[in-house]
Coordinates of C-alpha atoms and ligand atoms in Angstrom, one line a residue:
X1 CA -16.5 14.1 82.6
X2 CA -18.4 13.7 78.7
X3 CA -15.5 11.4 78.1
X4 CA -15.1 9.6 80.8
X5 CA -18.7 8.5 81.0
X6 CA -18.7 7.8 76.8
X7 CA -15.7 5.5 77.9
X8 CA -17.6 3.4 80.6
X9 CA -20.7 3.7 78.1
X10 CA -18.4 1.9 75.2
X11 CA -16.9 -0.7 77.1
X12 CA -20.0 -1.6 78.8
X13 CA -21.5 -2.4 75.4
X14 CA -18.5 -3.6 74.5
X15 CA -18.8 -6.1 77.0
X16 CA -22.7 -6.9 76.0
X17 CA -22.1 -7.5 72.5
X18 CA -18.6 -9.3 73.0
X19 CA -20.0 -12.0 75.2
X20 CA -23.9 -12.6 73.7
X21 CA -24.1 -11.7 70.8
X22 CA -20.6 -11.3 68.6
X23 CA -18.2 -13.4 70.0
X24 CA -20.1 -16.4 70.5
X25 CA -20.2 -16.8 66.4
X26 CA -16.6 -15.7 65.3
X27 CA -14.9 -18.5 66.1
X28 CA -15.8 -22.7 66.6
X29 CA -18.4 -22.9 69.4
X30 CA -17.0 -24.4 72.5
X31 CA -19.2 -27.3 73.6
X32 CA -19.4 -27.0 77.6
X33 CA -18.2 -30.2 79.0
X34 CA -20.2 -31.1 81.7
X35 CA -24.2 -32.1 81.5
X36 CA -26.4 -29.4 83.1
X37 CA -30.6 -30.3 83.7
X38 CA -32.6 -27.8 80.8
X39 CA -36.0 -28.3 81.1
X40 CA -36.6 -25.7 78.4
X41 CA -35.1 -26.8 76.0
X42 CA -35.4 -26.6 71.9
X43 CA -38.8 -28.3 71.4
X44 CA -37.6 -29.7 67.8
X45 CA -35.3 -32.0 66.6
X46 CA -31.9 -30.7 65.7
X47 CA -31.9 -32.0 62.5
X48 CA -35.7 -31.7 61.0
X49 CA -36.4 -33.8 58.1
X50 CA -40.0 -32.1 57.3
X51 CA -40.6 -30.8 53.7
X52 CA -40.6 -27.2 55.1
X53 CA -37.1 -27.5 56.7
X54 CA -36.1 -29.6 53.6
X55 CA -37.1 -26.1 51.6
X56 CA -35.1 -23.6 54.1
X57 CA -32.2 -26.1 53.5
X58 CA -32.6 -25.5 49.6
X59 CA -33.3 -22.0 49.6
X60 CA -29.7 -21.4 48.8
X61 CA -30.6 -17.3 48.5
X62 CA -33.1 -14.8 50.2
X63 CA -34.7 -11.2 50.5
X64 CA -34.9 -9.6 53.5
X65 CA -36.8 -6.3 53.6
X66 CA -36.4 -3.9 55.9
X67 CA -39.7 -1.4 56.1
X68 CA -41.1 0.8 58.5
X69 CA -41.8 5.0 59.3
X70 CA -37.2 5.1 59.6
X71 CA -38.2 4.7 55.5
X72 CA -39.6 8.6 55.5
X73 CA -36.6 10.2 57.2
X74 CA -33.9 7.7 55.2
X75 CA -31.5 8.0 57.8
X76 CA -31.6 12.3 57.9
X77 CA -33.5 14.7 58.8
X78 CA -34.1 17.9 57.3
X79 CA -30.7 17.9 55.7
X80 CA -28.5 16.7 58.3
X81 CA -27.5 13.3 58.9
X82 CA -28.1 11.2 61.2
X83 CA -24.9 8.8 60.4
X84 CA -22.9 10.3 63.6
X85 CA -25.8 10.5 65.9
X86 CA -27.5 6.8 65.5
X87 CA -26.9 3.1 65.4
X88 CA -28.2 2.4 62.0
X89 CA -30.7 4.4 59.7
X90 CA -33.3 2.0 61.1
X91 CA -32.3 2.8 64.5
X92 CA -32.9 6.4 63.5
X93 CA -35.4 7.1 66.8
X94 CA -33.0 6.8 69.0
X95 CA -30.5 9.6 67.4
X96 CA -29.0 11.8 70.1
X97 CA -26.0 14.0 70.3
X98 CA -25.3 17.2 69.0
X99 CA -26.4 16.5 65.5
X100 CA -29.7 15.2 66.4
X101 CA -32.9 17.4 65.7
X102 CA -35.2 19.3 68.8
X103 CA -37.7 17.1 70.0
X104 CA -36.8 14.0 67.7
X105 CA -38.5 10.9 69.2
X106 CA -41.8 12.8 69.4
X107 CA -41.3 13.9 65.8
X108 CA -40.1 10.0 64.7
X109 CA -43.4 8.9 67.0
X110 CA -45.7 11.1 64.5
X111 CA -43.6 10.0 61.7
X112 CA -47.2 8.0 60.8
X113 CA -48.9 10.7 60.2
X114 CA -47.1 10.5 56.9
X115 CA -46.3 7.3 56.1
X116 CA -48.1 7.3 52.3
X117 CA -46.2 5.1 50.3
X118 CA -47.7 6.0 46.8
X119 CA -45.4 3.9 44.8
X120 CA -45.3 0.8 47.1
X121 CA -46.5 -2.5 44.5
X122 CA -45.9 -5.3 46.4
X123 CA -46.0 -7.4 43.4
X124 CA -43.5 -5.4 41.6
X125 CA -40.9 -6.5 44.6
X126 CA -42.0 -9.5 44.6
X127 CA -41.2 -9.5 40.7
X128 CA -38.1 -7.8 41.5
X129 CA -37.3 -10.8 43.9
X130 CA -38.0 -13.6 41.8
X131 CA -35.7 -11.8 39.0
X132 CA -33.2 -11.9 41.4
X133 CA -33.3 -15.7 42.4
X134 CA -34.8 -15.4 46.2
X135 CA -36.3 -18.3 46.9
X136 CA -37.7 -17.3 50.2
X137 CA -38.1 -13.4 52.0
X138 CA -38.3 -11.9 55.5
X139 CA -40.4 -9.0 55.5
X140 CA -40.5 -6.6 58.7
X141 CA -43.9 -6.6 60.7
X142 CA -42.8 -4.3 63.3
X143 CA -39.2 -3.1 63.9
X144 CA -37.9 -1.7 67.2
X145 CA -40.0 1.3 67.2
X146 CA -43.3 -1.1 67.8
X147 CA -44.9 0.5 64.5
X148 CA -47.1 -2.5 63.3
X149 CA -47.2 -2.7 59.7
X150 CA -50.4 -4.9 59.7
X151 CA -53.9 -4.1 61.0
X152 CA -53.2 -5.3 64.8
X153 CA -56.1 -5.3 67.0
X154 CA -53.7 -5.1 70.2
X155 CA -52.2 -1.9 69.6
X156 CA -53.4 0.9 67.9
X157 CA -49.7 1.7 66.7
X158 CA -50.1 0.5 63.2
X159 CA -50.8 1.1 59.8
X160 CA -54.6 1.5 59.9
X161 CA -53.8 4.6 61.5
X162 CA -51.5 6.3 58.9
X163 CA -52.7 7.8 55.5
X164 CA -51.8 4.6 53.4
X165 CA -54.5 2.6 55.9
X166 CA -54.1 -0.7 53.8
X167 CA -52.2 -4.1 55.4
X168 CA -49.0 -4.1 53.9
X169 CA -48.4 -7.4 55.6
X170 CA -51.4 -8.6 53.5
X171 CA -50.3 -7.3 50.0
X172 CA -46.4 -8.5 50.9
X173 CA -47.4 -12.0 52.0
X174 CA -50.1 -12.0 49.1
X175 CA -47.4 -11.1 46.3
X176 CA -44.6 -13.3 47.3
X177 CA -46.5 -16.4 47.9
X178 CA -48.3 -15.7 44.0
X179 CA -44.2 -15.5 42.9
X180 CA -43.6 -19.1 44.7
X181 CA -41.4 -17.2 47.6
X182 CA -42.1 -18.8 50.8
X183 CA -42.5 -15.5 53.1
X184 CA -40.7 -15.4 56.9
X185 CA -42.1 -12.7 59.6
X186 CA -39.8 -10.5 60.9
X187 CA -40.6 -9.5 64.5
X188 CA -39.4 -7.6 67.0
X189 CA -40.2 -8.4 70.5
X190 CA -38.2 -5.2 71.9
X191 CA -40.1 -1.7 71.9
X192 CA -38.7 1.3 72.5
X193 CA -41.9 3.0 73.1
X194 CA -44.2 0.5 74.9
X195 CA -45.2 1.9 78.1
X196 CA -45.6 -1.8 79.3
X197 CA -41.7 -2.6 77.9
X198 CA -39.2 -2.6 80.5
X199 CA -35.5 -4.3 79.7
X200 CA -34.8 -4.7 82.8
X201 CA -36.0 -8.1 84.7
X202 CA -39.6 -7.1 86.4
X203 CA -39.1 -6.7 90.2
X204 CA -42.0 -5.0 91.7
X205 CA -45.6 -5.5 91.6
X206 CA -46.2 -2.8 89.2
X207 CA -43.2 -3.9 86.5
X208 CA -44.5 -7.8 86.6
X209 CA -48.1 -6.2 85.5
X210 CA -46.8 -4.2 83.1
X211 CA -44.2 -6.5 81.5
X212 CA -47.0 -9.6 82.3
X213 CA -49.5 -7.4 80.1
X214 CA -46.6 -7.3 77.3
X215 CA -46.2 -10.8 77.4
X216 CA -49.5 -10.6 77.0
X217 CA -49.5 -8.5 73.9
X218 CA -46.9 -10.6 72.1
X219 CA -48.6 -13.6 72.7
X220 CA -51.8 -12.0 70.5
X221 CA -49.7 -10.4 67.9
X222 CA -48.0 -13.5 67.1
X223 CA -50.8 -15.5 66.5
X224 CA -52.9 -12.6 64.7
X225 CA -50.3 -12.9 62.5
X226 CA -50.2 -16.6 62.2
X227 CA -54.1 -16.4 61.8
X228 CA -54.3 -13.3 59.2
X229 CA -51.4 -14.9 57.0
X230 CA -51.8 -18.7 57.1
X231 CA -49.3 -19.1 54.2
X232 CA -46.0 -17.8 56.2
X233 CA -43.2 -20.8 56.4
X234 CA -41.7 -18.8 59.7
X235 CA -41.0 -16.1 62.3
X236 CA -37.7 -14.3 62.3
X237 CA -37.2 -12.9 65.4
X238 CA -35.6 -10.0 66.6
X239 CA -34.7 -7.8 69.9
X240 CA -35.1 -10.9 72.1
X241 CA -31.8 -9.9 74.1
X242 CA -33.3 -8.0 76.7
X243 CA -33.2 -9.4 80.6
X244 CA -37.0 -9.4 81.2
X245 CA -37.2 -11.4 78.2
X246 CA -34.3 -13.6 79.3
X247 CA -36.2 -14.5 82.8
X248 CA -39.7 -15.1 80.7
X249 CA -38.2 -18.6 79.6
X250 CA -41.3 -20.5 81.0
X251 CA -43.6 -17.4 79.0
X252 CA -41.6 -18.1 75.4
X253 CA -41.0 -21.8 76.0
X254 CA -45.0 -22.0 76.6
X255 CA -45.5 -19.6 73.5
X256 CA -43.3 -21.4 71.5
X257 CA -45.3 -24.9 72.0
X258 CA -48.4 -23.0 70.8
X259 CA -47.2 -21.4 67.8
X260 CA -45.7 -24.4 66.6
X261 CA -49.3 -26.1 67.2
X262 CA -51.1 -23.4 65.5
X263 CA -48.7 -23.7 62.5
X264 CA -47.4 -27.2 62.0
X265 CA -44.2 -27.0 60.1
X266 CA -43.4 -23.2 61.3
X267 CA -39.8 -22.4 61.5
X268 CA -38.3 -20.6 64.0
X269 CA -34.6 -19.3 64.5
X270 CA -32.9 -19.6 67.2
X271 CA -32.8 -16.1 68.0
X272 CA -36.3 -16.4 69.8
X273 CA -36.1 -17.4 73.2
X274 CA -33.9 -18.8 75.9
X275 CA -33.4 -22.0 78.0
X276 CA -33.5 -21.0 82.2
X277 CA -29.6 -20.8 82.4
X278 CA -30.2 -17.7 80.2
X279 CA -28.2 -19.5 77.4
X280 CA -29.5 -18.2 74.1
X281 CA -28.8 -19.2 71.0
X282 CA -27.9 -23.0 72.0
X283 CA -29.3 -24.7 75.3
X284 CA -26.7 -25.2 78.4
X285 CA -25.6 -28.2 76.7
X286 CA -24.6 -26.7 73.7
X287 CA -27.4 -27.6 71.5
X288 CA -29.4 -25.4 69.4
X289 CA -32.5 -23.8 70.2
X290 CA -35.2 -23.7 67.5
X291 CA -34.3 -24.7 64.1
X292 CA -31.5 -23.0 62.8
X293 CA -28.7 -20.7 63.6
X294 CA -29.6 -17.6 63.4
X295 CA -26.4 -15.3 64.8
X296 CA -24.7 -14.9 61.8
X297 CA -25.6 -11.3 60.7
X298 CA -23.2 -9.2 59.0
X299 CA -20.1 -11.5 59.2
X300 CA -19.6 -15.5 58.1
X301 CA -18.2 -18.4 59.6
X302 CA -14.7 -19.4 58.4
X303 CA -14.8 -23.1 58.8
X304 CA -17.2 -25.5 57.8
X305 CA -16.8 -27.2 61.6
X306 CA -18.2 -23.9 63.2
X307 CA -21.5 -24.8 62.0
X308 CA -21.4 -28.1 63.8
X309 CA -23.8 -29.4 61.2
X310 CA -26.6 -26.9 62.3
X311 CA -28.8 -24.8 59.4
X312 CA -28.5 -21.6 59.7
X313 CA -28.8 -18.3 57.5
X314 CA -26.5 -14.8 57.4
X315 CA -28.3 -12.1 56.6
X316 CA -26.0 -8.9 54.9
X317 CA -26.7 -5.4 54.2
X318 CA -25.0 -3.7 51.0
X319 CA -23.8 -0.7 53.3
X320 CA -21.7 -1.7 55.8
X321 CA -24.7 -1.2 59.0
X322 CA -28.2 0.0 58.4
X323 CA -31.4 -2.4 57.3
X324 CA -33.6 0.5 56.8
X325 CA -33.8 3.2 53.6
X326 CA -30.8 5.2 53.8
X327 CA -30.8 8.2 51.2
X328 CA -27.2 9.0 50.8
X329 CA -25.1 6.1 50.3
X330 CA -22.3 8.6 49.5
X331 CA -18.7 8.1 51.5
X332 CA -19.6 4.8 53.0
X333 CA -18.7 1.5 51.0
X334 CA -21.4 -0.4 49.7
X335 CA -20.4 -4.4 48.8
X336 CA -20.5 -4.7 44.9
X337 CA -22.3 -7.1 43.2
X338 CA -19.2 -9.2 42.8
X339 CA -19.0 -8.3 46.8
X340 CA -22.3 -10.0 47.1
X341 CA -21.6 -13.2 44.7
X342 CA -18.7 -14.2 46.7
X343 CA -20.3 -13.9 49.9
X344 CA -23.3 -15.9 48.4
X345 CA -21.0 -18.9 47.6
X346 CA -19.4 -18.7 51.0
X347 CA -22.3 -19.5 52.6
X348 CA -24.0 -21.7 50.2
X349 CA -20.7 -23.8 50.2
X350 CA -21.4 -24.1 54.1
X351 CA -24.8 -25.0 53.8
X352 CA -26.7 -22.1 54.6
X353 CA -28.5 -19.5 53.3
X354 CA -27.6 -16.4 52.3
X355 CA -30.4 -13.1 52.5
X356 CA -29.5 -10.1 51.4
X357 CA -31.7 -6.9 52.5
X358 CA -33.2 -4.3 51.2
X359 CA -34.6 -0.7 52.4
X360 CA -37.4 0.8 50.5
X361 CA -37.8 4.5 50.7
X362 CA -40.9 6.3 52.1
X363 CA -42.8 5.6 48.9
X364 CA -42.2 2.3 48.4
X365 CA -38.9 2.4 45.8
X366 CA -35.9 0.2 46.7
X367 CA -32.8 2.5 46.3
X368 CA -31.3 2.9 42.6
X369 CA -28.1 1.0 43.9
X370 CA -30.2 -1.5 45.1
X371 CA -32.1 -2.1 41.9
X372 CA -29.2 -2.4 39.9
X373 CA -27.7 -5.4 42.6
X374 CA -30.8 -7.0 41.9
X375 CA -30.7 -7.7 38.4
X376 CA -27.1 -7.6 38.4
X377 CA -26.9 -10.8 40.8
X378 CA -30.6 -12.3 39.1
X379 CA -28.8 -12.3 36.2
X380 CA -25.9 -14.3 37.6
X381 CA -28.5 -16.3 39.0
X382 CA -30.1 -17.0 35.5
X383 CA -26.7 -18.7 34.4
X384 CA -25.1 -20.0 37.1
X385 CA -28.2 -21.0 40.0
X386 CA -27.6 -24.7 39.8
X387 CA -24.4 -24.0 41.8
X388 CA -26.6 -22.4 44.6
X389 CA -29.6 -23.8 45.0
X390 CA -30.4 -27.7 46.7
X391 CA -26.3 -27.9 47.1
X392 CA -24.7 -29.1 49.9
X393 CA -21.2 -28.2 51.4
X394 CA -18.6 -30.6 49.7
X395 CA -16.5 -32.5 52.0
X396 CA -13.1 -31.7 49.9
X397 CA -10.3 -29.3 51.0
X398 CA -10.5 -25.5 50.6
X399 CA -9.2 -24.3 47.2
X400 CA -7.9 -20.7 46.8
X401 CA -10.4 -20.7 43.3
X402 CA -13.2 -19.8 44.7
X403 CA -16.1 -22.2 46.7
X404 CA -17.4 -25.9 46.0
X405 CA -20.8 -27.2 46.2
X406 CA -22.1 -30.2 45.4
X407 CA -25.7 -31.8 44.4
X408 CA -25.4 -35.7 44.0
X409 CA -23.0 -36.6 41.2
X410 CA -22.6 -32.9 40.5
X411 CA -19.7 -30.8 42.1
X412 CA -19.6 -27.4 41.3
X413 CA -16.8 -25.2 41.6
X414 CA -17.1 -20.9 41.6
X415 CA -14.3 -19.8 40.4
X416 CA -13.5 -16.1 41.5
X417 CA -9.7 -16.3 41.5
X418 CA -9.1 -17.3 38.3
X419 CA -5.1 -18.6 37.6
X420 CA -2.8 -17.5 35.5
X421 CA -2.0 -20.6 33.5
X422 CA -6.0 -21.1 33.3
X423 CA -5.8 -24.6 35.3
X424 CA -8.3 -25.0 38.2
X425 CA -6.6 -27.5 39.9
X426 CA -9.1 -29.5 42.3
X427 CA -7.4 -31.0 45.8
X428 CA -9.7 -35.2 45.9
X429 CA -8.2 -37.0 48.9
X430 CA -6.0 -39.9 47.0
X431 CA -8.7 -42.7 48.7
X432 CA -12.1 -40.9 47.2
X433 CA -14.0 -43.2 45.4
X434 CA -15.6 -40.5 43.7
X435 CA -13.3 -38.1 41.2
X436 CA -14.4 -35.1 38.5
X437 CA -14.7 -37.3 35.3
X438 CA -16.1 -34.3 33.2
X439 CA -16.7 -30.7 33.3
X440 CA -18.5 -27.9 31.3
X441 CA -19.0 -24.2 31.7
X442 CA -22.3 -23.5 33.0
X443 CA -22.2 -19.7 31.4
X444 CA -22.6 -21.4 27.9
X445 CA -21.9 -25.4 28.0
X446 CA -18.4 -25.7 26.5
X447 CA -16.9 -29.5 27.7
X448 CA -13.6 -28.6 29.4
X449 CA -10.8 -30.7 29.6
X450 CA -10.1 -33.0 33.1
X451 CA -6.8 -34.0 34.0
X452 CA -5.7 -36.2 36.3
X453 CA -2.2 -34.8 38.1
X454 CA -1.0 -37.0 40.7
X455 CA 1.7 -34.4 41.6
X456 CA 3.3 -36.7 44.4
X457 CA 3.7 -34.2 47.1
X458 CA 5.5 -36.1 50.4
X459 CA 3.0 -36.4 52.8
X460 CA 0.3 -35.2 51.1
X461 CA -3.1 -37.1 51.5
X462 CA -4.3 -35.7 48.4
X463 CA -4.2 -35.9 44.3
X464 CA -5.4 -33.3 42.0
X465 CA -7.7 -33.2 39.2
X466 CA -7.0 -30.3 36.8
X467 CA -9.7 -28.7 34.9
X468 CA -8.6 -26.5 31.5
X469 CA -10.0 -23.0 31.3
X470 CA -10.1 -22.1 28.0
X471 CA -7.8 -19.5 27.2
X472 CA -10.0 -17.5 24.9
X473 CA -12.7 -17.7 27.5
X474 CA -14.1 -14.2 29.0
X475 CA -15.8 -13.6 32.0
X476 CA -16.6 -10.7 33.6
X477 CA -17.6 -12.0 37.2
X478 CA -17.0 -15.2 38.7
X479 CA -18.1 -18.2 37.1
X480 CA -19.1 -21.9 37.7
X481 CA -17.4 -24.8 36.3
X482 CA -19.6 -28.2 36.8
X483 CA -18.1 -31.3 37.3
X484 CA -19.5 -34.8 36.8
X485 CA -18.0 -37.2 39.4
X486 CA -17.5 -40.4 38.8
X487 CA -14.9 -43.4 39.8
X488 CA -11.2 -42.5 39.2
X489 CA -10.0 -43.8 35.9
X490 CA -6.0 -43.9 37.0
X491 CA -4.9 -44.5 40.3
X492 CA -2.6 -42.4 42.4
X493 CA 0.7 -43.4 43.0
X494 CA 1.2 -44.7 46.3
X495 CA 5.1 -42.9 47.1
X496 CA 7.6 -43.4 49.8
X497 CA 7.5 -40.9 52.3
X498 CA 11.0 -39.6 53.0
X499 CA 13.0 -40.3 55.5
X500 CA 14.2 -37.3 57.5
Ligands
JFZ601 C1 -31.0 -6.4 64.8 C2 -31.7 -5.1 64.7 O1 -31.4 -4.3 65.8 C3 -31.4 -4.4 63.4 O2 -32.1 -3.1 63.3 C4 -31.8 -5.2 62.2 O3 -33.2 -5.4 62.2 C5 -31.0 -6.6 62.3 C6 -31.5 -7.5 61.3 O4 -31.3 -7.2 63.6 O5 -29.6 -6.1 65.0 C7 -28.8 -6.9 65.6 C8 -29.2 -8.0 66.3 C9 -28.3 -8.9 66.8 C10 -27.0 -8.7 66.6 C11 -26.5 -7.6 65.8 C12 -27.4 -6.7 65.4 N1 -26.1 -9.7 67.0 O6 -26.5 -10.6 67.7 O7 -24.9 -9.6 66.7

């Protein structure tokens, strides 16, 4: 009977997440083909051209931070661990099975009682960040669990009422914003233990009170926020999957025309609200709502075309699931640096940004492994940042090297497959007007040699340019080679096809 009902239970959510929220993003988007009336529509252009969105589009790499009371138990509990029992060591409160502890959501609801981070210096992360080369960072105001890390006057769930007391929202925004990183508000709309928060659509009298009195009670929260920390560039919104938040498209289309006039210039994902087909993410007609794409969490898109020439950002943990502190990263693989680098380029080369999270413990440390990333990839960074930030996806065939990006006369080419013969052979369509004319190293400016190789492949619409690695050269992650474009000194030979 157990196993029968844990069937139904896994293909049910199966079905959710296959349809809304995975399998909308694996593959190219299919544009529907016939015109259907939204009258709630995205409220911004698709493609803004305001300094704020022309920042997000430059940010290149990000912080995300995932923080709340899951930080005390680190994804166990008195010794045993939670990994069989819950979703992710942030979803912690919602462990069940036989591994999960008496009583547990009443003990995770007191969790606050303890929450005393005694080593939590927001400026040191923000230190940390800048290190690293984050140019913007989304900090958690209240996860799932509805515990507000700010000094919210609309629920008495929140931080004032635990032993640290202080606004961590303040001292996060504060720090950050003194390091020049624009700061983005995580928020989750769905509560878990809200007495007003129902998932379901509201049907009778009582549910439309309560849910209208949560509607309510976003409303406020958002714009405390947006009044207590004027300098935020965003929302990044979270838990908006729900039904009853679905059918409040009038509500959140409303909502969104007033944060937007409280906050000129905000930027908002489109990972907030809904048109009323229930189409999220993108409008019944395909188009995007709010102002970038914001489904592409834990995976990346293959192709370029996918993107449809939207912004968007991926946001990655270094396990494989789990946002919040997680004490034992033993017997689960945890992406490398090198891991991390090569996603980074991915989506850079594809225009968007990549953020890469972090869970602080209970008192404020980032993990050891997570340390070491940091000034592993801030290093990198140091060397090689030209590559990532203010590029653009290059319109030029895939190579097998690595990924290309490009700012103006610059192309930039990350090579983590480095060839034997130490030639990075670049594919230039034969009728470019603009060819690499030079190239250097970026790890220590040595000029590399640019040949021209017009290889004469039947049928093939390009010609290659090949750049000279220098054999004595050493690197120990993946490096950039920069190129210089310029007209093409020596034509390509125009060849007879052959006759089959
Ligand atoms: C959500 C949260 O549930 C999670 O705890 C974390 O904060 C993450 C950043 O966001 O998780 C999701 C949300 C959406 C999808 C997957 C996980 N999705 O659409 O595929």
């Amino acid at each position: 009977m157990k196993s029968i009902l844990k069937t139904i239970c896994v293909a049910v959510l199966g079905l959710i997440f296959s349809q809304d929220s995975y399998g909308q993003w694996t593959g190219p988007k299919v544009k529907p083909t016939k015109h259907t009336e939204v009258k709630y529509g995205s409220l911004t252009p698709e493609h803004r051209t305001d300094a704020n969105m022309e920042a997000f589009r430059n940010y290149g790499l990000g912080q995300f931070i995932h923080w709340g009371l899951y930080a005390i138990p680190g994804n166990e509990w008195e010794g045993v661990s939670a990994r069989k029992g819950a979703a992710a060591s942030e979803w912690i409160r919602t462990w069940s099975g036989p591994t999960a502890p008496k009583n547990w959501k009443e003990t995770y609801d007191n969790l606050y009682k303890k929450f005393d981070p005694k080593d939590f210096d927001a400026k040191q992360w923000a230190k940390q960040a800048k290190d690293m080369g984050a140019k913007y960072m989304i900090f958690t105001t209240k996860h799932h669990d509805g515990f507000a890390l700010w000094p919210t006057k609309y629920s008495g769930y929140n931080i004032t009422k635990s032993p640290y007391k202080k606004d961590i929202v303040k001292e996060v925004v504060d720090a950050y914003t003194a390091e020049g990183i624009d700061v983005y508000l995580y928020f989750s709309i769905l509560e878990w233990n809200n007495p007003d928060y129902l998932s379901k659509e509201p049907k009778t009298e009582d549910e439309k009170k309560k849910y209208d009195r949560f509607l309510q009670y976003t409303k406020n929260q958002l714009l405390e926020l947006l009044a207590n920390y004027p300098q935020i560039k965003g929302f990044w919104f979270d838990g908006t999957w729900d039904q009853s938040w679905v059918k409040a498209y009038d509500f959140t289309y409303n909502l969104e025309k007033e944060l937007r006039a409280k906050h000129p210039g905000l930027i908002i994902g489109s990972r907030f609200r809904n048109d009323e087909h229930g189409k999220r993410h993108f409008d019944s007609n395909g188009k995007i709502l709010g102002d970038y794409e914001q489904g592409w969490e834990r995976k990346l898109p293959q192709e370029f075309e996918w993107l449809d020439g939207n912004d968007w950002d991926a946001v990655m943990t270094i396990p494989p699931n789990g946002w919040g502190y997680m004490k034992d990263w033993s017997g689960i693989y945890t992406k490398t640096t090198d891991d991390l680098l090569d996603m980074l380029m991915h989506t850079v080369s594809l225009n968007g940004n990549f953020v890469l999270n972090f869970g602080p413990d209970g008192q404020g440390l980032m993990h050891p492994e997570e340390d070491k990333i940091a000034k592993e990839l801030g290093d990198w960074m140091k060397v090689n940042g030209e590559a990532v930030y203010g590029v653009r996806h290059a319109d030029l065939p895939k190579t097998k090297l690595g990924y290309l990006t490009q700012k103006d006369k610059n192309l930039y080419l990350t090579v983590f497959n480095r060839p034997v013969n130490n030639i990075a052979r670049i594919a230039i369509p034969k009728k470019a007007t603009e060819v690499p004319v030079e190239a250097v190293l970026l790890s220590n400016g040595q000029k590399l040699q640019v040949k021209h190789s017009d290889i004469g492949l039947d049928l093939d619409k390009n010609t290659y340019y090949d750049v000279i690695i220098p054999a004595d050269f050493k690197a120990e992650r993946a490096f950039v080679i920069k190129m210089t474009t310029g007209a093409p000194a020596t034509k390509s030979e125009k060849l007879m096809d052959a006759k089959m």
